[in-house]
Each structure stands twice: as C-alpha cells, then as structure tokens.
Tab-separated table of C-alpha atoms in Angstrom:
chain	number	residue	atom	x	y	z
A	211	MET	CA	107.433	107.753	131.885
A	212	ILE	CA	109.524	105.917	129.279
A	213	ALA	CA	109.610	102.833	131.512
A	214	MET	CA	105.888	103.115	132.265
A	215	ILE	CA	104.872	102.674	128.626
A	216	GLY	CA	107.273	99.824	127.927
A	217	GLY	CA	110.418	101.584	126.760
A	218	PHE	CA	113.730	99.723	127.297
A	219	ALA	CA	111.889	96.882	129.064
A	220	LEU	CA	114.319	94.212	127.816
A	221	GLN	CA	117.345	96.334	128.617
A	222	ILE	CA	116.169	97.175	132.139
A	223	ALA	CA	115.278	93.556	132.894
A	224	GLY	CA	118.432	92.178	131.276
A	225	ILE	CA	116.463	89.774	129.064
A	226	ASP	CA	118.213	87.818	126.314
A	227	THR	CA	115.666	87.054	123.591
A	228	GLY	CA	117.593	83.939	122.629
A	229	ARG	CA	117.082	82.291	126.011
A	230	PRO	CA	113.808	80.746	127.278
A	231	MET	CA	111.842	82.755	129.847
A	232	ASP	CA	109.923	81.450	132.847
A	233	LEU	CA	106.721	83.435	132.451
A	234	GLY	CA	105.556	82.500	135.937
A	235	ALA	CA	108.745	83.657	137.645
A	236	ASP	CA	108.962	86.667	139.913
A	237	GLY	CA	110.500	88.810	137.196
A	238	SER	CA	113.564	91.014	137.105
A	239	LEU	CA	114.501	92.740	140.359
A	240	ARG	CA	115.763	95.770	138.426
A	241	SER	CA	112.439	96.091	136.607
A	242	GLN	CA	110.520	95.814	139.859
A	243	ILE	CA	112.635	98.552	141.457
A	244	VAL	CA	112.302	100.924	138.481
A	245	LEU	CA	108.548	100.408	138.141
A	246	SER	CA	107.986	100.654	141.896
A	247	LEU	CA	109.679	104.055	141.816
A	248	CYS	CA	107.336	105.066	138.989
A	249	TYR	CA	104.306	104.001	141.037
A	250	LEU	CA	105.657	105.980	143.998
A	251	VAL	CA	106.043	109.061	141.797
A	252	ALA	CA	102.430	108.655	140.692
A	253	ILE	CA	101.221	108.553	144.296
A	254	LEU	CA	103.289	111.619	145.211
A	255	LEU	CA	101.975	113.540	142.198
A	256	LEU	CA	98.389	112.733	143.136
A	257	ILE	CA	98.926	113.727	146.761
A	258	SER	CA	100.407	117.052	145.668
A	259	SER	CA	97.478	117.734	143.321
A	260	ASN	CA	93.719	117.590	143.733
A	261	PHE	CA	93.717	113.912	144.683
A	262	TRP	CA	90.161	113.232	145.775
A	263	THR	CA	88.574	115.307	143.030
A	264	THR	CA	90.566	113.445	140.394
A	265	VAL	CA	89.738	110.030	141.837
A	266	ARG	CA	86.058	110.932	142.160
A	267	HIS	CA	85.829	111.917	138.511
A	268	SER	CA	87.825	108.969	137.136
A	269	TRP	CA	87.125	106.109	139.552
A	270	PRO	CA	85.629	103.734	136.909
A	271	VAL	CA	89.083	103.201	135.371
A	272	PHE	CA	89.958	101.252	138.518
A	273	ILE	CA	87.264	98.630	137.869
A	274	LEU	CA	89.560	96.288	135.933
A	275	PRO	CA	92.448	96.521	138.453
A	276	LEU	CA	89.924	95.893	141.254
A	277	LEU	CA	88.656	92.799	139.441
A	278	GLY	CA	92.272	91.682	139.229
A	279	PHE	CA	92.685	91.865	143.002
A	280	LEU	CA	89.379	90.067	143.550
A	281	SER	CA	90.395	87.295	141.139
A	282	MET	CA	93.129	86.295	143.594
A	283	LEU	CA	90.329	84.393	145.344
A	284	TRP	CA	90.021	81.915	142.451
A	285	SER	CA	93.428	82.284	140.792
A	286	PRO	CA	95.677	79.198	140.521
A	287	ASP	CA	98.612	81.417	141.563
A	288	PRO	CA	97.356	84.258	143.810
A	289	LEU	CA	100.836	85.798	144.142
A	290	LEU	CA	101.257	86.146	140.369
A	291	THR	CA	97.768	87.631	140.103
A	292	LEU	CA	98.620	90.057	142.922
A	293	ARG	CA	101.772	91.209	141.154
A	294	LYS	CA	99.955	91.803	137.876
A	295	SER	CA	97.096	93.603	139.650
A	296	VAL	CA	99.511	95.925	141.438
A	297	ALA	CA	101.307	96.644	138.153
A	298	LEU	CA	98.038	97.372	136.327
A	299	SER	CA	96.809	99.615	139.167
A	300	GLY	CA	100.114	101.472	139.301
A	301	THR	CA	100.109	102.117	135.562
A	302	VAL	CA	96.539	103.432	135.597
A	303	LEU	CA	97.401	105.569	138.623
A	304	PHE	CA	100.416	106.976	136.786
A	305	GLY	CA	98.287	108.078	133.829
A	306	ILE	CA	95.781	109.733	136.148
A	307	ALA	CA	98.527	111.403	138.190
A	308	ILE	CA	100.367	113.119	135.344
A	309	CYS	CA	97.115	114.405	133.848
A	310	SER	CA	95.920	115.636	137.242
A	311	LYS	CA	99.239	117.322	138.015
A	312	PHE	CA	100.150	118.849	134.642
A	313	GLY	CA	96.710	119.344	133.098
A	314	THR	CA	95.448	118.233	129.728
A	315	VAL	CA	97.972	120.081	127.542
A	316	GLY	CA	100.903	119.490	129.895
A	317	SER	CA	100.309	115.748	130.157
A	318	LEU	CA	99.839	115.450	126.388
A	319	ARG	CA	103.099	117.329	125.888
A	320	LEU	CA	104.884	114.960	128.285
A	321	PHE	CA	103.421	111.918	126.543
A	322	LEU	CA	104.508	113.203	123.113
A	323	TRP	CA	108.043	113.853	124.373
A	324	THR	CA	108.186	110.339	125.806
A	325	LEU	CA	106.682	108.689	122.738
A	326	SER	CA	109.017	110.521	120.373
A	327	SER	CA	112.051	109.632	122.504
A	328	ILE	CA	111.148	105.928	122.345
A	329	ILE	CA	110.654	106.038	118.576
A	330	VAL	CA	113.941	107.851	117.939
A	331	ALA	CA	115.771	105.491	120.322
A	332	SER	CA	114.223	102.498	118.555
A	333	PHE	CA	115.419	103.784	115.191
A	334	VAL	CA	118.947	104.145	116.582
A	335	TRP	CA	118.844	100.729	118.277
A	336	VAL	CA	118.048	98.955	115.004
A	337	PHE	CA	121.383	100.028	113.522
A	338	VAL	CA	123.607	100.332	116.596
A	339	PHE	CA	122.393	97.277	118.549
A	340	PRO	CA	120.680	95.084	115.917
A	341	TYR	CA	120.581	91.971	118.139
A	342	GLN	CA	118.270	93.850	120.501
A	343	GLY	CA	116.612	96.159	117.990
A	344	VAL	CA	115.677	93.564	115.339
A	345	HIS	CA	113.950	90.193	115.720
A	346	GLN	CA	116.483	87.384	115.279
A	347	ALA	CA	116.186	83.848	113.895
A	348	THR	CA	117.507	82.672	117.274
A	349	ASP	CA	114.669	84.289	119.243
A	350	VAL	CA	112.637	81.977	121.464
A	351	PHE	CA	109.131	82.309	122.885
A	352	PRO	CA	107.646	84.820	123.526
A	353	PHE	CA	109.781	86.815	121.044
A	354	GLU	CA	109.063	84.465	118.122
A	355	ALA	CA	111.761	83.694	115.557
A	356	VAL	CA	109.077	83.738	112.852
A	357	HIS	CA	109.364	87.533	112.918
A	358	ALA	CA	113.104	87.503	112.190
A	359	GLY	CA	114.113	90.670	110.371
A	360	SER	CA	111.255	92.799	111.677
A	361	TRP	CA	112.140	95.767	113.853
A	362	ARG	CA	111.348	95.826	117.571
A	363	GLY	CA	113.501	98.757	118.690
A	364	VAL	CA	113.615	99.328	122.444
A	365	ILE	CA	110.091	97.927	122.945
A	366	GLY	CA	110.828	94.213	122.647
A	367	HIS	CA	108.378	93.112	119.959
A	368	ARG	CA	107.489	94.267	116.467
A	369	THR	CA	103.777	94.542	117.271
A	370	ALA	CA	104.450	96.934	120.157
A	371	LEU	CA	106.899	99.010	118.111
A	372	GLY	CA	104.402	99.170	115.246
A	373	GLN	CA	101.625	100.385	117.530
A	374	LEU	CA	103.821	103.056	119.128
A	375	ALA	CA	105.159	104.150	115.742
A	376	ALA	CA	101.595	104.493	114.423
A	377	LEU	CA	100.539	106.459	117.498
A	378	SER	CA	103.616	108.683	117.223
A	379	PHE	CA	102.829	109.413	113.576
A	380	VAL	CA	99.175	110.253	114.291
A	381	LEU	CA	99.595	112.208	117.530
A	382	VAL	CA	102.557	114.270	116.341
A	383	LEU	CA	100.695	114.971	113.094
A	384	PHE	CA	97.671	116.364	114.965
A	385	TYR	CA	99.127	117.535	118.301
A	386	GLY	CA	102.799	118.024	117.511
A	387	ARG	CA	102.716	121.770	118.104
A	388	VAL	CA	101.852	121.111	121.744
A	389	ALA	CA	105.291	119.566	122.303
A	390	PHE	CA	107.498	120.737	119.420
A	391	THR	CA	107.472	124.323	118.183
A	392	SER	CA	109.882	123.541	115.336
A	393	TYR	CA	108.232	122.386	112.113
A	394	ALA	CA	111.437	120.590	111.107
A	395	VAL	CA	111.447	118.575	114.346
A	396	ARG	CA	107.838	117.517	113.829
A	397	VAL	CA	108.539	116.428	110.254
A	398	ALA	CA	111.615	114.487	111.410
A	399	ILE	CA	109.661	112.624	114.116
A	400	ILE	CA	106.812	111.818	111.723
A	401	THR	CA	109.325	110.508	109.178
A	402	ILE	CA	111.140	108.329	111.728
A	403	SER	CA	107.783	107.041	112.977
A	404	LEU	CA	106.793	105.969	109.464
A	405	VAL	CA	110.162	104.277	108.936
A	406	CYS	CA	109.756	102.358	112.217
A	407	LEU	CA	106.198	101.478	111.222
A	408	TYR	CA	107.473	99.991	107.984
A	409	GLY	CA	110.319	98.189	109.749
A	410	ALA	CA	107.963	96.633	112.326
A	411	ASN	CA	105.708	95.378	109.524
A	412	SER	CA	102.636	94.946	111.732
A	413	GLY	CA	99.273	94.772	109.964
A	414	ALA	CA	97.393	96.106	112.996
A	415	ALA	CA	99.764	99.079	113.208
A	416	TYR	CA	99.203	99.874	109.530
A	417	ALA	CA	95.467	99.913	110.259
A	418	VAL	CA	95.975	102.370	113.133
A	419	ALA	CA	98.126	104.658	110.975
A	420	GLY	CA	95.440	104.678	108.267
A	421	PHE	CA	92.310	104.878	110.413
A	422	MET	CA	93.265	107.238	113.245
A	423	PRO	CA	94.006	110.334	111.087
A	424	VAL	CA	90.576	110.011	109.466
A	425	LEU	CA	88.951	109.532	112.867
A	426	LEU	CA	90.671	112.492	114.514
A	427	ALA	CA	90.051	114.796	111.560
A	428	THR	CA	86.355	113.836	111.585
A	429	LEU	CA	85.980	114.334	115.335
A	430	MET	CA	87.738	117.704	115.219
A	431	LEU	CA	85.548	118.802	112.327
A	432	VAL	CA	82.417	117.788	114.235
A	433	GLY	CA	83.680	119.616	117.323
A	434	GLN	CA	83.987	122.842	115.350
A	435	ARG	CA	80.353	122.789	114.203
A	436	SER	CA	77.317	124.195	115.985
A	437	PHE	CA	75.735	122.357	118.888
A	438	GLN	CA	72.824	121.191	116.726
A	439	ILE	CA	75.144	119.716	114.087
A	440	ARG	CA	77.181	117.932	116.760
A	441	ILE	CA	74.042	116.326	118.172
A	442	ALA	CA	72.976	115.251	114.689
A	443	ALA	CA	76.434	113.803	113.949
A	444	LEU	CA	76.612	111.642	117.070
A	445	PRO	CA	74.190	108.922	115.848
A	446	PHE	CA	76.111	108.651	112.582
A	447	LEU	CA	79.406	108.244	114.474
A	448	THR	CA	77.817	105.581	116.664
A	449	LEU	CA	76.409	103.806	113.605
A	450	ALA	CA	79.828	103.862	111.964
A	451	LEU	CA	81.364	102.239	115.037
A	452	LEU	CA	78.681	99.551	115.031
A	453	MET	CA	79.317	98.853	111.360
A	454	ILE	CA	83.036	98.507	112.071
A	455	ALA	CA	82.266	96.155	114.969
A	456	LEU	CA	79.901	94.035	112.855
A	457	PHE	CA	81.967	93.909	109.690
A	458	GLY	CA	85.404	94.544	111.135
A	459	GLY	CA	86.451	90.945	110.504
A	460	ASP	CA	85.714	91.184	106.801
A	461	LEU	CA	87.462	94.553	106.572
A	462	ALA	CA	90.463	93.167	108.444
A	463	THR	CA	90.645	90.187	106.065
A	464	LEU	CA	90.577	92.448	103.002
A	465	THR	CA	93.215	94.743	104.525
A	466	LEU	CA	95.487	91.875	105.515
A	467	ASN	CA	95.197	90.298	102.083
A	468	ALA	CA	96.127	93.627	100.509
A	469	LEU	CA	99.170	93.841	102.791
A	470	GLY	CA	100.167	90.255	102.112
A	471	LYS	CA	99.362	89.203	105.685
A	472	GLU	CA	97.689	86.047	106.972
A	473	PRO	CA	93.891	86.499	107.048
A	474	ASP	CA	93.627	84.559	110.325
A	475	LEU	CA	95.548	87.377	112.101
A	476	THR	CA	98.720	85.304	112.593
A	477	GLY	CA	96.825	82.390	114.125
A	478	ARG	CA	94.642	84.472	116.426
A	479	VAL	CA	91.269	83.450	114.987
A	480	PRO	CA	91.678	79.701	115.675
A	481	LEU	CA	93.096	80.552	119.113
A	482	TRP	CA	89.959	82.480	120.010
A	483	GLY	CA	87.859	79.446	119.147
A	484	TYR	CA	89.797	77.339	121.632
A	485	LEU	CA	89.568	80.060	124.289
A	486	ILE	CA	85.785	80.299	124.047
A	487	GLY	CA	85.587	76.570	124.721
A	488	LEU	CA	87.854	76.906	127.763
A	489	ALA	CA	85.927	79.952	129.003
A	490	ASP	CA	82.726	77.899	129.025
A	491	GLN	CA	84.322	75.640	131.630
A	492	ARG	CA	84.452	78.567	134.084
A	493	PRO	CA	81.820	80.925	132.698
A	494	LEU	CA	81.054	83.166	135.657
A	495	LEU	CA	84.391	84.294	137.139
A	496	GLY	CA	87.016	82.896	134.783
A	497	TYR	CA	90.491	81.725	135.729
A	498	GLY	CA	92.006	84.784	137.420
A	499	LEU	CA	94.152	87.624	136.097
A	500	ALA	CA	97.368	86.521	134.324
A	501	ALA	CA	97.885	83.348	136.378
A	502	GLY	CA	94.823	81.637	134.921
A	503	PHE	CA	96.124	81.959	131.378
A	504	ALA	CA	99.741	81.155	132.290
A	505	LYS	CA	99.055	78.180	134.537
A	506	ILE	CA	95.893	76.585	133.097
A	507	VAL	CA	94.860	77.932	129.693
A	508	SER	CA	98.206	78.195	127.915
A	509	PRO	CA	99.388	74.673	128.880
A	510	GLN	CA	96.112	73.198	127.576
A	511	ILE	CA	96.461	75.015	124.252
A	512	GLU	CA	100.092	73.915	123.966
A	513	GLY	CA	99.056	70.390	124.918
A	514	ILE	CA	96.820	70.033	121.882
A	515	GLY	CA	99.735	71.015	119.683
A	516	TYR	CA	98.545	74.485	118.741
A	517	GLY	CA	101.604	76.305	120.053
A	518	GLN	CA	102.603	78.704	122.828
A	519	PHE	CA	100.759	81.935	123.570
A	520	LEU	CA	101.587	84.625	126.080
A	521	ASN	CA	97.996	85.908	126.244
A	522	ALA	CA	94.682	85.766	124.409
A	523	HIS	CA	95.710	88.354	121.778
A	524	ASN	CA	92.290	89.955	122.244
A	525	GLY	CA	91.390	92.266	125.102
A	526	PHE	CA	87.778	91.140	125.343
A	527	MET	CA	88.799	87.470	125.278
A	528	GLU	CA	91.464	88.151	127.901
A	529	ILE	CA	88.841	89.660	130.217
A	530	LEU	CA	86.563	86.676	129.581
A	531	ILE	CA	89.333	84.219	130.502
A	532	SER	CA	90.418	86.257	133.537
A	533	PHE	CA	87.072	87.348	134.998
A	534	GLY	CA	84.400	85.334	133.192
A	535	TYR	CA	81.197	86.682	131.732
A	536	VAL	CA	80.602	88.760	134.868
A	537	GLY	CA	83.835	90.649	134.311
A	538	LEU	CA	83.181	90.977	130.583
A	539	ALA	CA	79.746	92.498	131.249
A	540	LEU	CA	81.233	95.011	133.705
A	541	SER	CA	83.923	95.905	131.191
A	542	LEU	CA	81.386	96.563	128.444
A	543	VAL	CA	79.436	98.826	130.805
A	544	LEU	CA	82.684	100.643	131.601
A	545	LEU	CA	83.428	101.109	127.891
A	546	ALA	CA	79.932	102.470	127.248
A	547	TRP	CA	80.287	104.906	130.154
A	548	GLN	CA	83.694	106.120	128.914
A	549	PHE	CA	82.334	106.547	125.395
A	550	TRP	CA	79.419	108.605	126.743
A	551	ILE	CA	81.665	110.883	128.829
A	552	ALA	CA	84.000	111.493	125.882
A	553	ALA	CA	81.075	112.045	123.482
A	554	ARG	CA	79.514	114.567	125.885
A	555	LEU	CA	82.751	116.548	125.876
A	556	LEU	CA	82.859	116.595	122.078
A	557	ILE	CA	79.210	117.688	121.892
A	558	SER	CA	79.182	120.343	124.612
A	559	GLY	CA	82.784	121.583	124.515
A	560	ASP	CA	83.989	124.911	123.199
A	561	GLU	CA	84.572	124.779	119.443
A	562	GLU	CA	87.874	126.605	119.939
A	563	LYS	CA	89.145	123.556	121.849
A	564	SER	CA	87.870	120.954	119.392
A	565	HIS	CA	91.358	119.444	119.019
A	566	ILE	CA	91.509	118.724	122.762
A	567	ASN	CA	87.855	117.706	122.999
A	568	ALA	CA	88.359	115.092	120.270
A	569	PHE	CA	91.294	113.458	122.037
A	570	PRO	CA	89.451	111.337	124.677
A	571	LEU	CA	86.883	109.934	122.238
A	572	ALA	CA	89.586	109.109	119.695
A	573	ILE	CA	91.607	107.260	122.340
A	574	PHE	CA	88.638	105.214	123.516
A	575	ILE	CA	87.770	104.245	119.932
A	576	TYR	CA	91.428	103.363	119.365
A	577	MET	CA	91.372	101.129	122.448
A	578	ILE	CA	88.313	99.259	121.181
A	579	GLY	CA	90.065	98.559	117.884
A	580	ALA	CA	93.407	97.692	119.486
A	581	ASN	CA	91.774	95.141	121.759
A	582	VAL	CA	90.461	93.218	118.772
A	583	VAL	CA	93.991	91.973	118.046
A	584	GLU	CA	95.865	92.579	121.321
A	585	SER	CA	95.189	92.043	125.035
A	586	ALA	CA	95.402	95.761	125.725
A	587	PHE	CA	92.794	96.280	128.457
A	588	LEU	CA	94.809	94.292	131.015
A	589	ALA	CA	98.322	95.252	129.861
A	590	PRO	CA	100.344	96.696	132.776
A	591	ASN	CA	103.318	99.004	132.298
A	592	SER	CA	102.066	99.964	128.855
A	593	TRP	CA	100.650	102.898	126.933
A	594	TYR	CA	97.498	100.788	126.706
A	595	ALA	CA	96.854	101.574	130.379
A	596	VAL	CA	98.322	105.093	130.529
A	597	LEU	CA	96.487	106.614	127.543
A	598	PRO	CA	92.898	105.671	128.580
A	599	ALA	CA	93.574	106.972	132.084
A	600	MET	CA	94.793	110.271	130.647
A	601	ALA	CA	91.783	110.439	128.335
A	602	MET	CA	89.393	109.767	131.214
A	603	VAL	CA	90.855	112.540	133.369
A	604	THR	CA	90.876	114.910	130.380
A	605	ALA	CA	87.217	114.294	129.571
A	606	SER	CA	86.116	114.523	133.219
A	607	SER	CA	88.105	117.663	134.013
A	608	GLU	CA	87.003	119.477	130.855
A	609	LEU	CA	83.351	118.596	131.541
A	610	SER	CA	83.721	119.823	135.110
A	611	ALA	CA	85.105	123.123	133.806
A	612	LEU	CA	82.104	123.427	131.471
A	613	LYS	CA	79.723	122.812	134.385
A	614	ARG	CA	81.413	125.529	136.431
A	615	LEU	CA	81.169	127.899	133.469
A	616	GLY	CA	77.494	127.024	133.039
A	617	ALA	CA	76.805	127.661	136.731
A	618	ARG	CA	78.556	131.018	136.504
A	619	SER	CA	76.586	132.003	133.399
A	620	ARG	CA	73.312	131.106	135.128
A	621	SER	CA	74.326	133.205	138.098
A	622	LEU	CA	74.699	136.140	135.695
A	623	ASN	CA	71.307	135.357	134.087
A	624	SER	CA	73.001	134.209	130.872
A	625	PRO	CA	72.089	131.082	128.930
A	626	PRO	CA	74.581	128.233	129.579
A	627	GLY	CA	77.344	128.048	127.028
A	628	LEU	CA	77.029	131.722	125.961
A	629	LEU	CA	79.108	133.340	128.674
A	630	LYS	CA	82.398	133.028	126.825
A	631	SER	CA	80.975	134.412	123.596
A	632	GLN	CA	79.455	137.374	125.484
A	633	TYR	CA	82.803	138.121	127.107
A	634	ARG	CA	84.485	138.034	123.702
A	635	ARG	CA	81.914	139.996	121.711
A	636	GLU	CA	80.730	142.647	124.194
A	637	PRO	CA	83.713	143.729	126.299
A	638	LYS	CA	82.832	147.394	126.365
A	639	ARG	CA	79.166	147.012	127.310
A	640	ARG	CA	80.154	144.481	129.961
A	641	LEU	CA	82.494	147.040	131.544
A	642	GLY	CA	79.985	149.834	131.248
A	643	ILE	CA	82.000	151.681	128.579
A	644	SER	CA	80.116	153.351	125.774
A	645	SER	CA	81.177	152.588	122.228
A	646	ASN	CA	80.435	156.239	121.228
A	647	ARG	CA	83.401	158.567	121.433
A	648	ALA	CA	81.260	161.730	121.757
C-alpha cells in the first residue's frame, strides 16, 4: 500500500531529480512491475471478498477512469492515455478492495499504518539522504529548484509531503486509537507529522491541518445528536460549503498573505486563465486524459513564455482539459451523489459510530478543497484516488447494514432505527425473563 499512495516513488523508479525527465516516456520498468503487482493484489482481494456487491454499491467511482479509457478516441497519444487510465483504475480498485476485504475499521487501520510509515520514513530521509529528502537548488522540472530547502521526504515533492503530513496529523489525532493502542506512539506520530508539515512549507497543507480538525469535530458532534438535530444541521453544513466555494479565493488570499505565501497560489491563478482559453477550443470532449495536457496544452503554455507545468494544478480544470464540459458535468454529478451518500450515513447512522460515520463526508469535503489547488481527481497511484474509494465503500456498506437492520426491525414490528436501542434497554423482557425476583 505504501507504493500505491506514492511512497518511495522516486526510489523505486530510480529518478534523479537533477536530470530532466521525458514526461511522455513509458516510465520506469521497476515502477510498472511494482504497481502491476499492487493492481493484481487488488483484483485477488476483490475476488476473495464480496466482489459483485462491492462493485454494485460503489460503481460511480469508476466514472472518471471510464472517461479516461473513452478519451483514447480523441487523445493525441492513445497509448499514454491508456497507461494513465489503467493506473487510475487500478488505484481506485485497490482502495475498494482493501475496504471490501478488511472492512471499515480494518482498512482505516491499514491506511493509518501506511501513512505513518511514510511520514516517519520521510523524516528519516531528510537527515540521512538529504539529496533525495530535501528539494535541491539543482532540481529540474518537474521538481522545481525554486523550492530548494523544503522537505519532500520519500514522496518526491514538498506539496505531496505537506498533504500527507497534514492528513497524518488529522487522522491520527481523531482515529489513532484504531491503529495504535499506545498513547506515546500516537503523540510521536502527530509530532513527526507536524515537523514534516513545517519542513514541507506548503500553504495548502497548512490549510488542511487547520480546517480538517474543525470539520471532523463538527461532523462527529452532529452525528452524536438526535435524528431531528442532524436533519436540521445538514442545510447549515451545505450552506457553509457553498460559502467556502464562493469566497474560498478571498479566504485563500488572506491565509496565504498571513503565511507569507504568494496570493496567486504559486502562479496557479494565471495558469487557470490560460487553460480556460484552451479548453474553449475543444469544449465538449477536451484533449484526452494526461496526453492532451502533455502533448498539446503544456507546450502551448510554455511557448508563450509562461513556464512548464506538469498538470493543471486544479482537479476541476484538469477534468475540463481532459474530458471537456461533458466530463466536467458528469464529475459534478458524481460529487453531488457521493456527498449525498455520505450525508445520509451521517444523518441516519448510529450515534455510537459517529466517528466512523463522519469519515466519508469529511474525505469528500477534503477532496473538493484539495482539488482547488491540485489535480487530485485524476491522480493515479496516490492517496487522492485510494481515500475516496475507501470512503465510498465505507458509506455504502454502512448504509446497507442500516437497511438490513431496518428490515429486521420491521419484521419484528419495531420502528426502524429502534431495534438496537430495544436490544440494549430491554434484554430481560425480550428474553421473557421477569425483572421481579419473587
């Protein structure tokens, strides 16, 4: 799983950050072998578990990989698009497989172990192998010498390390007991995560570390309230998300100024202006997954003297460039559907499992925010693809369990949702045992 979320990618591929990369090349054979084995493990795990049930409940997460395969028809390099589509599909499949095989708690435990291992290894790499663990002044595109001195650990880039460090801090803070029984171990991992977060010096990662604890605490608190309060809280949560979407740019500018960062998001804002103009040239279906940006879009942007870019640095813009407005519309529908499934779980789930019920909705909200500054929706071999797949399976499986419980309660002439409380509060009457001793 370490390789599937981007750990040791440079080391496995044998990449020297001081040497230029051919982004359209076939890639490292060692990386292809390792990742192919991971995809095979995912298939075997799904076959050994409840395969068709899992796929039936989580099939919408395959919409973006399917669009990738279809975009081979209009891609300037169909083979490159095929490779990226296979990688994206395999990563999504891996996230679904581990959650289907090990369950919600088991898969979360595995993810926390993996995440913590990467963070600890990154901390070690910075001091033991600084040429690989720290951005160097000799780095060339896409590793960017401008970030010299910032930590990248075993992830390859400071932005990625910052995001994983922020996630490690938040998830271990709220779910650490699932994976680590020792309080000292949890404190140590949280501390190392914060140190790596500081070393990476990523503004977006700072935002995640500040926003996600508030979000998770709020969702868990809502999940512990009565059903009526949860229903009443949902519109306010939705309104808050809309406010963030509408005024997120202004908030980001204020935050970046406070952190001493560039308010144009390190050149992203002007880039997006150019990309919208290029998207209008192929508005319906775009340029094709990965190959369109690498072969057509990026050379045009470099040709006008704006610089080199590996991707659109915005998930929504990346979908627009890859699949056009048709693909963007489908993606927005997919996001709305995922939000609704996760919100239903938070509203109707058992209050005793509020910490688990809050997880899918928090991840989907995190993905919306992350895609404002990174091309996360279409990132293969990354936590950006594994986490939403896990969240989707979690939400679907927990809702299915609630439906089965509701059907059982109706069969016993009990109102839905009250069966568990009856079993807890009236054990003696349920077994026909009198509470009187005489």
